Structures are given as C-alpha cells and as structure tokens.
GROMACS .gro file of C-alpha atoms in nm:
model
  430
    1MET     CA    1  -1.094   2.215   3.957
    2LEU     CA    2  -1.167   2.278   3.587
    3ARG     CA    3  -0.994   2.037   3.354
    4ILE     CA    4  -0.858   2.168   3.025
    5ASP     CA    5  -0.883   1.936   2.726
    6LYS     CA    6  -0.526   1.969   2.582
    7SER     CA    7  -0.623   1.857   2.230
    8ARG     CA    8  -0.902   2.124   2.232
    9ARG     CA    9  -0.659   2.396   2.344
   10TYR     CA   10  -0.433   2.283   2.056
   11ASP     CA   11  -0.708   2.342   1.821
   12MET     CA   12  -0.776   2.697   1.940
   13GLU     CA   13  -0.409   2.791   1.915
   14VAL     CA   14  -0.361   2.676   1.551
   15GLY     CA   15  -0.704   2.787   1.418
   16MET     CA   16  -0.899   2.638   1.115
   17LYS     CA   17  -0.722   2.356   0.939
   18LYS     CA   18  -0.744   2.337   0.556
   19ILE     CA   19  -0.740   1.987   0.417
   20TYR     CA   20  -0.785   1.782   0.105
   21ILE     CA   21  -0.904   1.424   0.110
   22PHE     CA   22  -0.739   1.181  -0.126
   23GLY     CA   23  -0.986   0.928  -0.270
   24VAL     CA   24  -1.353   0.940  -0.330
   25GLY     CA   25  -1.424   0.562  -0.259
   26LYS     CA   26  -1.602   0.411   0.040
   27GLY     CA   27  -1.313   0.524   0.276
   28LYS     CA   28  -1.388   0.891   0.227
   29ASP     CA   29  -1.727   0.854   0.399
   30ILE     CA   30  -1.562   0.708   0.704
   31VAL     CA   31  -1.306   0.996   0.707
   32ARG     CA   32  -1.579   1.248   0.685
   33ARG     CA   33  -1.749   1.100   0.983
   34CYS     CA   34  -1.438   1.164   1.182
   35ILE     CA   35  -1.353   1.511   1.066
   36ARG     CA   36  -1.387   1.783   1.318
   37GLU     CA   37  -1.596   2.003   1.090
   38ASP     CA   38  -1.611   2.301   1.320
   39GLU     CA   39  -1.231   2.321   1.316
   40THR     CA   40  -1.165   2.206   0.960
   41ASP     CA   41  -1.212   2.353   0.613
   42ILE     CA   42  -1.241   2.071   0.345
   43LEU     CA   43  -1.099   2.217   0.019
   44GLY     CA   44  -1.197   1.922  -0.199
   45PHE     CA   45  -1.109   1.565  -0.304
   46ILE     CA   46  -0.801   1.448  -0.485
   47ASP     CA   47  -0.831   1.146  -0.711
   48ASN     CA   48  -0.626   1.005  -0.990
   49ALA     CA   49  -0.947   0.955  -1.188
   50ALA     CA   50  -1.070   1.308  -1.127
   51ASP     CA   51  -1.194   1.339  -1.489
   52SER     CA   52  -1.468   1.094  -1.405
   53TYR     CA   53  -1.605   1.336  -1.136
   54SER     CA   54  -1.650   1.662  -1.326
   55GLN     CA   55  -1.957   1.742  -1.131
   56GLY     CA   56  -1.777   1.692  -0.801
   57VAL     CA   57  -1.864   1.465  -0.509
   58ASP     CA   58  -2.065   1.561  -0.193
   59GLY     CA   59  -2.071   1.915  -0.328
   60LEU     CA   60  -1.698   1.942  -0.338
   61PRO     CA   61  -1.457   1.951  -0.629
   62VAL     CA   62  -1.256   1.642  -0.731
   63ILE     CA   63  -0.914   1.741  -0.875
   64ARG     CA   64  -0.583   1.580  -0.969
   65LEU     CA   65  -0.294   1.599  -0.737
   66LYS     CA   66  -0.106   1.853  -0.963
   67GLU     CA   67  -0.413   2.093  -0.928
   68ILE     CA   68  -0.404   2.139  -0.552
   69ALA     CA   69  -0.376   2.494  -0.430
   70ASP     CA   70  -0.108   2.621  -0.184
   71GLY     CA   71  -0.188   2.695   0.173
   72TYR     CA   72  -0.342   2.362   0.283
   73ASP     CA   73  -0.243   2.199   0.611
   74HIS     CA   74  -0.294   1.831   0.544
   75ILE     CA   75  -0.392   1.564   0.276
   76ILE     CA   76  -0.594   1.283   0.433
   77ILE     CA   77  -0.553   0.961   0.246
   78SER     CA   78  -0.889   0.784   0.269
   79VAL     CA   79  -0.779   0.489   0.071
   80MET     CA   80  -0.750   0.166   0.292
   81GLN     CA   81  -0.459   0.023   0.111
   82TYR     CA   82  -0.277   0.346   0.122
   83GLN     CA   83   0.082   0.253   0.036
   84ASP     CA   84   0.073   0.346  -0.336
   85ILE     CA   85  -0.089   0.670  -0.260
   86LEU     CA   86   0.154   0.762   0.003
   87GLN     CA   87   0.447   0.687  -0.245
   88GLN     CA   88   0.268   0.898  -0.506
   89LEU     CA   89   0.245   1.189  -0.273
   90LEU     CA   90   0.600   1.174  -0.158
   91GLU     CA   91   0.726   1.135  -0.526
   92ASN     CA   92   0.534   1.463  -0.603
   93GLY     CA   93   0.707   1.656  -0.325
   94ILE     CA   94   0.440   1.649  -0.062
   95ALA     CA   95   0.598   1.680   0.277
   96ALA     CA   96   0.542   1.369   0.500
   97ALA     CA   97   0.423   1.592   0.787
   98LYS     CA   98   0.135   1.716   0.572
   99ILE     CA   99   0.017   1.355   0.494
  100ILE     CA  100  -0.238   1.174   0.726
  101ARG     CA  101  -0.285   0.800   0.655
  102PHE     CA  102  -0.636   0.761   0.799
  103PHE     CA  103  -0.620   0.384   0.820
  104ALA     CA  104  -0.269   0.374   0.976
  105ILE     CA  105  -0.297   0.323   1.357
  106GLU     CA  106   0.037   0.502   1.391
  107ASP     CA  107  -0.102   0.817   1.255
  108ALA     CA  108  -0.436   0.779   1.469
  109LEU     CA  109  -0.215   0.792   1.787
  110ARG     CA  110  -0.047   1.120   1.694
  111PRO     CA  111  -0.179   1.419   1.897
  112GLU     CA  112  -0.092   1.684   1.628
  113TYR     CA  113  -0.361   1.528   1.397
  114TRP     CA  114  -0.639   1.538   1.655
  115ALA     CA  115  -0.713   1.896   1.566
  116VAL     CA  116  -0.833   1.756   1.228
  117LEU     CA  117  -0.987   1.421   1.320
  118ASP     CA  118  -1.178   1.334   1.629
  119LYS     CA  119  -0.944   1.121   1.831
  120SER     CA  120  -1.195   0.864   1.961
  121LEU     CA  121  -1.397   0.812   1.646
  122TRP     CA  122  -1.089   0.792   1.440
  123GLN     CA  123  -0.916   0.534   1.646
  124LEU     CA  124  -1.231   0.327   1.673
  125GLU     CA  125  -1.264   0.315   1.295
  126VAL     CA  126  -0.899   0.224   1.252
  127LEU     CA  127  -0.921  -0.058   1.514
  128MET     CA  128  -1.236  -0.191   1.335
  129TYR     CA  129  -1.062  -0.174   1.002
  130THR     CA  130  -0.753  -0.348   1.142
  131TYR     CA  131  -0.965  -0.631   1.286
  132MET     CA  132  -1.137  -0.688   0.954
  133ASN     CA  133  -0.815  -0.691   0.762
  134THR     CA  134  -0.603  -0.903   1.002
  135THR     CA  135  -0.783  -1.095   1.267
  136PHE     CA  136  -1.100  -1.153   1.061
  137TYR     CA  137  -0.897  -1.312   0.776
  138ARG     CA  138  -0.664  -1.489   1.009
  139GLN     CA  139  -0.969  -1.653   1.175
  140GLN     CA  140  -1.102  -1.757   0.831
  141ASN     CA  141  -0.765  -1.928   0.744
  142ILE     CA  142  -0.648  -2.045   1.082
  143ARG     CA  143  -0.830  -2.382   1.070
  144TYR     CA  144  -0.633  -2.478   0.751
  145GLU     CA  145  -0.301  -2.375   0.909
  146ILE     CA  146  -0.369  -2.580   1.222
  147ALA     CA  147  -0.492  -2.880   1.016
  148ASP     CA  148  -0.165  -2.876   0.818
  149ALA     CA  149   0.023  -2.906   1.134
  150VAL     CA  150  -0.158  -3.207   1.270
  151ARG     CA  151  -0.260  -3.355   0.939
  152LYS     CA  152  -0.596  -3.492   1.053
  153GLY     CA  153  -0.955  -3.416   1.034
  154GLU     CA  154  -1.190  -3.327   0.742
  155TYR     CA  155  -0.950  -3.107   0.546
  156THR     CA  156  -0.753  -3.207   0.231
  157PHE     CA  157  -0.416  -3.077   0.115
  158PRO     CA  158  -0.220  -3.145  -0.199
  159THR     CA  159   0.108  -3.313  -0.155
  160ILE     CA  160   0.381  -3.054  -0.224
  161LEU     CA  161   0.753  -3.153  -0.207
  162PRO     CA  162   1.015  -2.884  -0.131
  163ALA     CA  163   1.205  -2.682  -0.392
  164GLU     CA  164   1.528  -2.867  -0.324
  165ASP     CA  165   1.374  -3.186  -0.434
  166ALA     CA  166   1.270  -3.042  -0.760
  167VAL     CA  167   1.629  -2.904  -0.820
  168ASP     CA  168   1.771  -3.242  -0.743
  169ARG     CA  169   1.550  -3.401  -1.002
  170ILE     CA  170   1.609  -3.132  -1.258
  171CYS     CA  171   1.994  -3.168  -1.215
  172ARG     CA  172   1.995  -3.547  -1.178
  173GLU     CA  173   1.732  -3.662  -1.444
  174LYS     CA  174   1.734  -3.349  -1.651
  175ALA     CA  175   1.367  -3.307  -1.567
  176SER     CA  176   1.170  -2.994  -1.676
  177LEU     CA  177   0.949  -2.775  -1.458
  178VAL     CA  178   0.632  -2.567  -1.494
  179ARG     CA  179   0.487  -2.354  -1.208
  180PHE     CA  180   0.124  -2.260  -1.145
  181GLY     CA  181   0.019  -1.966  -0.930
  182ASP     CA  182  -0.275  -1.739  -0.873
  183GLY     CA  183  -0.254  -1.593  -1.213
  184GLU     CA  184  -0.286  -1.931  -1.384
  185PHE     CA  185  -0.567  -2.046  -1.163
  186SER     CA  186  -0.760  -1.732  -1.241
  187LEU     CA  187  -0.704  -1.755  -1.613
  188MET     CA  188  -0.820  -2.115  -1.618
  189LYS     CA  189  -1.149  -1.965  -1.489
  190MET     CA  190  -1.136  -1.703  -1.756
  191ARG     CA  191  -1.064  -1.430  -1.504
  192LYS     CA  192  -0.770  -1.181  -1.549
  193ARG     CA  193  -0.554  -1.140  -1.235
  194ALA     CA  194  -0.221  -1.039  -1.371
  195ILE     CA  195  -0.200  -0.709  -1.561
  196TYR     CA  196   0.031  -0.860  -1.824
  197GLN     CA  197  -0.193  -1.127  -1.957
  198GLU     CA  198  -0.550  -1.102  -2.079
  199ALA     CA  199  -0.794  -1.386  -2.032
  200ASP     CA  200  -0.810  -1.614  -2.345
  201ALA     CA  201  -1.021  -1.928  -2.390
  202GLU     CA  202  -0.742  -2.106  -2.586
  203LEU     CA  203  -0.482  -2.023  -2.318
  204ALA     CA  204  -0.726  -2.133  -2.044
  205GLY     CA  205  -0.763  -2.480  -2.217
  206ARG     CA  206  -0.389  -2.519  -2.273
  207LEU     CA  207  -0.317  -2.428  -1.906
  208GLN     CA  208  -0.558  -2.707  -1.798
  209GLU     CA  209  -0.382  -2.955  -2.034
  210VAL     CA  210  -0.045  -2.876  -1.873
  211LEU     CA  211  -0.166  -2.871  -1.517
  212HIS     CA  212  -0.296  -3.235  -1.568
  213THR     CA  213  -0.007  -3.371  -1.777
  214LYS     CA  214   0.108  -3.718  -1.679
  215GLU     CA  215   0.461  -3.673  -1.816
  216ASP     CA  216   0.691  -3.825  -1.551
  217THR     CA  217   0.990  -3.593  -1.606
  218LEU     CA  218   0.779  -3.256  -1.648
  219LEU     CA  219   0.744  -3.157  -1.289
  220VAL     CA  220   0.435  -2.949  -1.194
  221ALA     CA  221   0.482  -2.699  -0.922
  222ILE     CA  222   0.221  -2.508  -0.727
  223ALA     CA  223   0.241  -2.258  -0.441
  224ASP     CA  224   0.284  -2.425  -0.096
  225ILE     CA  225   0.024  -2.203   0.065
  226TYR     CA  226  -0.264  -2.441   0.165
  227GLY     CA  227  -0.158  -2.509   0.515
  228SER     CA  228   0.101  -2.348   0.750
  229LEU     CA  229   0.233  -2.012   0.656
  230GLU     CA  230   0.492  -1.974   0.928
  231ARG     CA  231   0.791  -1.978   0.687
  232PHE     CA  232   0.662  -1.650   0.533
  233THR     CA  233   0.699  -1.293   0.647
  234GLU     CA  234   0.399  -1.148   0.819
  235SER     CA  235   0.301  -0.923   0.526
  236ALA     CA  236   0.341  -1.229   0.281
  237ALA     CA  237   0.128  -1.450   0.503
  238GLU     CA  238  -0.138  -1.183   0.530
  239ALA     CA  239  -0.153  -1.147   0.157
  240VAL     CA  240  -0.208  -1.518   0.121
  241ARG     CA  241  -0.485  -1.510   0.367
  242HIS     CA  242  -0.654  -1.232   0.187
  243TYR     CA  243  -0.622  -1.412  -0.145
  244LEU     CA  244  -0.707  -1.772  -0.035
  245THR     CA  245  -1.066  -1.718   0.065
  246PRO     CA  246  -1.266  -2.035   0.115
  247ASP     CA  247  -1.418  -1.992  -0.235
  248VAL     CA  248  -1.074  -1.949  -0.395
  249ARG     CA  249  -0.943  -2.249  -0.195
  250ALA     CA  250  -1.233  -2.460  -0.320
  251GLU     CA  251  -1.162  -2.365  -0.676
  252HIS     CA  252  -0.796  -2.474  -0.637
  253MET     CA  253  -0.893  -2.809  -0.483
  254GLU     CA  254  -1.128  -2.864  -0.787
  255GLN     CA  255  -0.842  -2.819  -1.021
  256LEU     CA  256  -0.574  -3.017  -0.836
  257GLU     CA  257  -0.532  -3.389  -0.810
  258LEU     CA  258  -0.496  -3.480  -0.461
  259ASP     CA  259  -0.348  -3.829  -0.540
  260ARG     CA  260  -0.043  -3.690  -0.722
  261THR     CA  261   0.282  -3.518  -0.616
  262TYR     CA  262   0.358  -3.150  -0.693
  263TYR     CA  263   0.660  -2.941  -0.614
  264ASP     CA  264   0.682  -2.601  -0.450
  265ALA     CA  265   0.633  -2.322  -0.705
  266PHE     CA  266   0.819  -2.074  -0.470
  267LEU     CA  267   1.141  -2.237  -0.612
  268SER     CA  268   1.166  -1.926  -0.820
  269ARG     CA  269   1.088  -1.688  -0.529
  270PRO     CA  270   1.356  -1.783  -0.272
  271TYR     CA  271   1.393  -1.451  -0.101
  272VAL     CA  272   1.152  -1.162  -0.030
  273MET     CA  273   0.855  -1.370   0.097
  274PHE     CA  274   1.060  -1.574   0.348
  275ARG     CA  275   1.134  -1.501   0.714
  276ASP     CA  276   1.470  -1.669   0.707
  277LYS     CA  277   1.640  -1.445   0.449
  278GLU     CA  278   1.982  -1.549   0.584
  279LYS     CA  279   1.924  -1.882   0.397
  280ALA     CA  280   1.850  -1.719   0.070
  281GLY     CA  281   2.207  -1.729  -0.051
  282GLU     CA  282   2.194  -2.110  -0.006
  283ARG     CA  283   1.871  -2.129  -0.193
  284PHE     CA  284   2.009  -1.917  -0.493
  285GLY     CA  285   2.332  -2.131  -0.489
  286ARG     CA  286   2.122  -2.448  -0.521
  287LEU     CA  287   1.927  -2.301  -0.807
  288LYS     CA  288   2.244  -2.210  -0.998
  289ARG     CA  289   2.339  -2.575  -1.024
  290ILE     CA  290   2.068  -2.617  -1.280
  291TRP     CA  291   2.256  -2.417  -1.551
  292GLU     CA  292   2.609  -2.471  -1.436
  293GLY     CA  293   2.822  -2.541  -1.739
  294ARG     CA  294   2.521  -2.552  -1.970
  295ASP     CA  295   2.438  -2.362  -2.296
  296VAL     CA  296   2.134  -2.176  -2.200
  297MET     CA  297   1.853  -2.026  -2.416
  298ILE     CA  298   1.627  -1.767  -2.233
  299ILE     CA  299   1.292  -1.686  -2.356
  300GLU     CA  300   1.170  -1.369  -2.186
  301GLY     CA  301   0.961  -1.062  -2.201
  302SER     CA  302   1.102  -0.752  -2.383
  303GLN     CA  303   1.230  -0.584  -2.057
  304THR     CA  304   1.294  -0.882  -1.833
  305ARG     CA  305   1.662  -0.897  -1.902
  306MET     CA  306   1.728  -1.197  -1.697
  307GLY     CA  307   2.087  -1.199  -1.549
  308VAL     CA  308   2.177  -0.851  -1.699
  309GLY     CA  309   2.361  -0.653  -1.427
  310ASN     CA  310   2.411  -0.933  -1.198
  311ASP     CA  311   2.608  -1.268  -1.174
  312LEU     CA  312   2.297  -1.502  -1.176
  313LEU     CA  313   2.409  -1.668  -1.496
  314ASP     CA  314   2.779  -1.644  -1.479
  315ASN     CA  315   2.830  -2.015  -1.432
  316ALA     CA  316   2.641  -2.095  -1.766
  317LEU     CA  317   2.863  -2.197  -2.061
  318SER     CA  318   2.683  -1.956  -2.280
  319VAL     CA  319   2.357  -1.761  -2.303
  320CYS     CA  320   2.127  -1.668  -2.594
  321ARG     CA  321   1.789  -1.500  -2.586
  322ILE     CA  322   1.450  -1.485  -2.763
  323ILE     CA  323   1.275  -1.166  -2.671
  324ALA     CA  324   0.896  -1.181  -2.669
  325PRO     CA  325   0.624  -0.932  -2.570
  326SER     CA  326   0.616  -0.838  -2.196
  327GLU     CA  327   0.235  -0.830  -2.203
  328ASN     CA  328  -0.011  -1.057  -2.369
  329ALA     CA  329   0.257  -1.282  -2.502
  330PHE     CA  330   0.015  -1.556  -2.582
  331ARG     CA  331  -0.097  -1.344  -2.884
  332LYS     CA  332   0.239  -1.420  -3.035
  333TYR     CA  333   0.252  -1.777  -2.916
  334ALA     CA  334   0.287  -1.945  -3.255
  335ASP     CA  335   0.577  -1.714  -3.354
  336ILE     CA  336   0.763  -1.769  -3.022
  337LEU     CA  337   0.734  -2.156  -3.042
  338ASP     CA  338   0.825  -2.173  -3.410
  339PHE     CA  339   1.143  -1.979  -3.358
  340ALA     CA  340   1.240  -2.158  -3.038
  341LEU     CA  341   1.221  -2.484  -3.228
  342THR     CA  342   1.480  -2.363  -3.469
  343VAL     CA  343   1.731  -2.362  -3.193
  344GLY     CA  344   1.889  -2.705  -3.093
  345ASN     CA  345   1.737  -2.899  -2.813
  346ASP     CA  346   2.082  -2.943  -2.663
  347LYS     CA  347   2.038  -2.611  -2.492
  348LEU     CA  348   1.872  -2.569  -2.146
  349VAL     CA  349   1.573  -2.342  -2.184
  350LEU     CA  350   1.476  -2.088  -1.916
  351ILE     CA  351   1.142  -1.914  -1.961
  352SER     CA  352   1.026  -1.596  -1.796
  353LEU     CA  353   0.695  -1.513  -1.973
  354GLY     CA  354   0.408  -1.535  -1.733
  355PRO     CA  355   0.125  -1.780  -1.803
  356THR     CA  356   0.249  -1.834  -2.162
  357ALA     CA  357   0.564  -1.987  -2.021
  358LYS     CA  358   0.356  -2.290  -1.896
  359VAL     CA  359   0.230  -2.382  -2.239
  360LEU     CA  360   0.559  -2.305  -2.404
  361ALA     CA  361   0.749  -2.515  -2.160
  362TYR     CA  362   0.517  -2.813  -2.220
  363ASP     CA  363   0.538  -2.789  -2.596
  364LEU     CA  364   0.910  -2.769  -2.596
  365TYR     CA  365   0.938  -3.051  -2.353
  366ILE     CA  366   0.726  -3.273  -2.588
  367LYS     CA  367   0.986  -3.188  -2.865
  368GLY     CA  368   1.271  -3.304  -2.651
  369TYR     CA  369   1.389  -2.986  -2.484
  370GLN     CA  370   1.475  -2.959  -2.112
  371VAL     CA  371   1.278  -2.648  -1.994
  372ILE     CA  372   1.252  -2.457  -1.668
  373ASP     CA  373   0.977  -2.214  -1.620
  374ILE     CA  374   1.198  -1.982  -1.418
  375GLY     CA  375   0.955  -1.687  -1.354
  376HIS     CA  376   1.058  -1.396  -1.134
  377LEU     CA  377   1.387  -1.553  -1.019
  378ASP     CA  378   1.608  -1.274  -1.159
  379ILE     CA  379   1.405  -1.000  -0.973
  380GLU     CA  380   1.424  -1.194  -0.654
  381TYR     CA  381   1.803  -1.220  -0.700
  382GLU     CA  382   1.819  -0.848  -0.749
  383TRP     CA  383   1.626  -0.792  -0.427
  384PHE     CA  384   1.855  -1.034  -0.245
  385LEU     CA  385   2.172  -0.859  -0.373
  386ARG     CA  386   2.030  -0.528  -0.246
  387GLY     CA  387   1.932  -0.676   0.094
  388VAL     CA  388   1.590  -0.512   0.078
  389GLN     CA  389   1.297  -0.638   0.295
  390GLU     CA  390   1.013  -0.550   0.052
  391ARG     CA  391   0.969  -0.547  -0.322
  392CYS     CA  392   1.111  -0.250  -0.501
  393ASN     CA  393   1.182  -0.115  -0.858
  394ILE     CA  394   1.497  -0.248  -1.038
  395PRO     CA  395   1.670  -0.022  -1.299
  396TYR     CA  396   1.605  -0.128  -1.656
  397LYS     CA  397   1.399  -0.428  -1.562
  398TYR     CA  398   1.021  -0.488  -1.572
  399VAL     CA  399   0.899  -0.545  -1.219
  400GLN     CA  400   0.525  -0.625  -1.243
  401GLU     CA  401   0.455  -0.631  -0.863
  402VAL     CA  402   0.541  -0.280  -0.772
  403ARG     CA  403   0.411   0.067  -0.851
  404ASN     CA  404   0.553   0.203  -1.177
  405GLY     CA  405   0.738  -0.131  -1.227
  406ASP     CA  406   0.623  -0.135  -1.585
  407LYS     CA  407   0.774   0.187  -1.667
  408VAL     CA  408   1.122   0.070  -1.757
  409THR     CA  409   1.415   0.291  -1.870
  410ASP     CA  410   1.657   0.158  -2.131
  411ASP     CA  411   1.977   0.268  -1.945
  412ILE     CA  412   2.184  -0.042  -1.977
  413GLU     CA  413   2.527   0.091  -2.068
  414GLY     CA  414   2.872   0.001  -2.193
  415ALA     CA  415   2.997  -0.354  -2.208
  416GLU     CA  416   2.681  -0.481  -2.025
  417LEU     CA  417   2.466  -0.346  -2.313
  418GLU     CA  418   2.692  -0.506  -2.575
  419ILE     CA  419   2.690  -0.847  -2.410
  420TYR     CA  420   2.309  -0.829  -2.377
  421GLN     CA  421   2.249  -0.732  -2.747
  422SER     CA  422   2.495  -0.992  -2.870
  423GLN     CA  423   2.292  -1.267  -2.699
  424ILE     CA  424   1.955  -1.182  -2.867
  425LEU     CA  425   1.867  -1.422  -3.148
  426THR     CA  426   1.536  -1.262  -3.236
  427VAL     CA  427   1.291  -1.002  -3.108
  428ILE     CA  428   0.917  -1.094  -3.156
  429ASP     CA  429   0.724  -0.777  -3.137
  430GLU     CA  430   0.379  -0.728  -2.993
   0.00000   0.00000   0.00000
C-alpha cells in the first residue's frame, strides 16, 4: 500500500511559502541548509545593522524590520541567542505564529513549520546546537562542581563566606564592603564587559589596589561561582558555565589570594538567580538591618533611583543622595569623591555605581566612612516585589541587564517625585 507523507501533503495544500530570515551571521547559513527551497521563496534578510549590507548578502537584500513587505508567511530567526530578537519582533507587532525560532527545539517539533524547513535536518541542527550550548559547557565545568562537593584533589578554590556572615559583621562591627564581579575582573585586564563602564588604565590599577586591600574591616566580596551551582536557577547556572571557561577561571585564580577569606558578592543579588525564591524575603529582611535607624547617603547613577517607589529604605532614619553619571562614572571620579567628603562621615554610605563604586568605597572607608557597595539590590527588590522569575524592565529605573533597560522614562509622579528630589544634594553631570 502506498504511504502518503503527511508533511509533504501539507506543503502541496498550502503552496509556496514566503519567508524572511532575521540575521546575517553564522546562523543564517545553517538555516539555509535546512530550508525546503523548492517549496519556499526567500524574500531577503532582516538585520538591525542593515545599513552595513547595502550590497546585500548571498544575492538577497538586507533590510530593517520596518521595511518588510506585506504578504510574507514567516520570519525565521537565525540568531542562536534569539530572545532579544523575539522580543523585538513581538514589540513591533509581528504575530507570534509568523515567527520561527530556528534554534528552539520547541519550534523544530511543530509540524506546521515543516513545510518551510526540512524536519530531519532542522531537528539535527538544533540538537547539535543544544549539545554544544548545554552538555558541552556542563562537561567543561562539572569537574569543578564535583570538586567543590568533595573538597579534594588538585583543584583550588577561594574561601567565600556566606552573605549572612558579611551582614553580621557590617552590623556588629560597622564594617564596610566592596564587591567584585565579572565586570571588575575584565576591567583589571583592560577589557570592557559592562556597557556602562569603559576600560581605563587608572581604574584597572585602582581596582587591583582595592581587591588586595588588607584593611580588616573592609570586607571584599566575590561571586561564589567557582564550585557547586546547585543553589542557582538552571538559566543562571548555565550563564555561569558559559562565562567561567577554563581560561577565565585561571585569570580569576591569578587575581585572587587563596589564603584569605572573601564574602559572597551575591549579597546584593538575593532573588532572581536563586532557586529557593521563597527565602528571598528573609534575605532582604536581613539586608535591611544594615541601614535600620541610620542616616543614609546614597551615591548612585542618574537613573538608579534606589528605594524610589518601594519600601526598601523605609526603616532608614533619613536619606540623601549624590547623583553621578550612569555610564563611565569614573571620568567624574574626582568630583564625586570631593563632594562626598563634604558630607559628614556619621552617615552610612550606600553606593550603586558599577566598578567606580569599588574605588569610591575604598577611598571613603580610608577617610572614616562606613560604606556598602550595594550594587543592583534595588532592582532585585523590585523583581522580588513583582514575583517575576526572570529579569525585566522596571519603570523609571536603569536596568542594565535587560533589553532597552537603559531607555528610562522620567515618570516619577506626585509625592514620590517630591521626596526623591528633596533628597538630592547634588547632581554631577557627565
């Protein structure tokens, strides 16, 4: 009896499919290998940098999203990390049913897309990609995760005490704290990782100085990511595995002192990365002890607005602010420090200013201030209050880690705006 290929019959019924491919990077070649060319009309490529491809690519035009013509059936995202592109398409009114995420296994299993992409070739490519981006990196990192559990063998680890130990010392001894993360380690090697701070030789040298300080009550915190990652969500753990390659791990070990004690830098990130989100309220409550009943001076970027619109700082006695540039704050370092030193050192200083915060915290500490490099705590608190599982934009606040997070609207209103403005001691422009 003659067997009928159902996916082929589906093709014949719907006719030629008209498609665009989003992205002209290496992923588009993989997509094109899987396209059923006899059944598909490729109208062209879409790319956010279309102006750089005025001559087209592979004999096809490269256009911006707003230039697409009506009458197409699908847009295939050829970008491997497709989340931002997907969000961009949806924000521009593209129907979800018209979007094919080539590197998403869920889409590769949907029969309605097999009229456009060869089922077997497509699924094979996605499985290979999934292996390279999960199992492969997991295998690279697994020996360190296991070694942390058994604490034996040839591998070395820095000693990192938990966040609650740091909070206890901050409250009991009036200790200060600086935190080092991937951005600081990159800048010390004169590589820019964070979009908000350029590489700078002076900054690199000062970061080295702070990292190796011997001051007893200036606690140095680093991310507790060198061994087991079981406390993190799967997406957070995978991000660490991708970042912490053997070469990067070796760079960190060169910078760190394995005979000293550090604290966990995720003190200021107690929510979104953690599996046990039900304990986040307890972690935030512990942190609020730091400024309870204290006069607080915040030094922050121009659109950070720590505590605005939430109750994070409600237990402080008073709050005042120095507003510094959100990006490349180190260019204005002397002005920021000079003004901060005009404010009495009886105030607790909370700094949210990226890599510049480390140097500023150190210099203020030397002058007798108690300083906490508080980082992204306010944004984490906003995510906690909303109960979200992944990072998202927050109204009228700079969120560096999400798409369009730097496009901040000034829509603080009413009494909240008046209170915020009354707290500002000075604005140091870029």
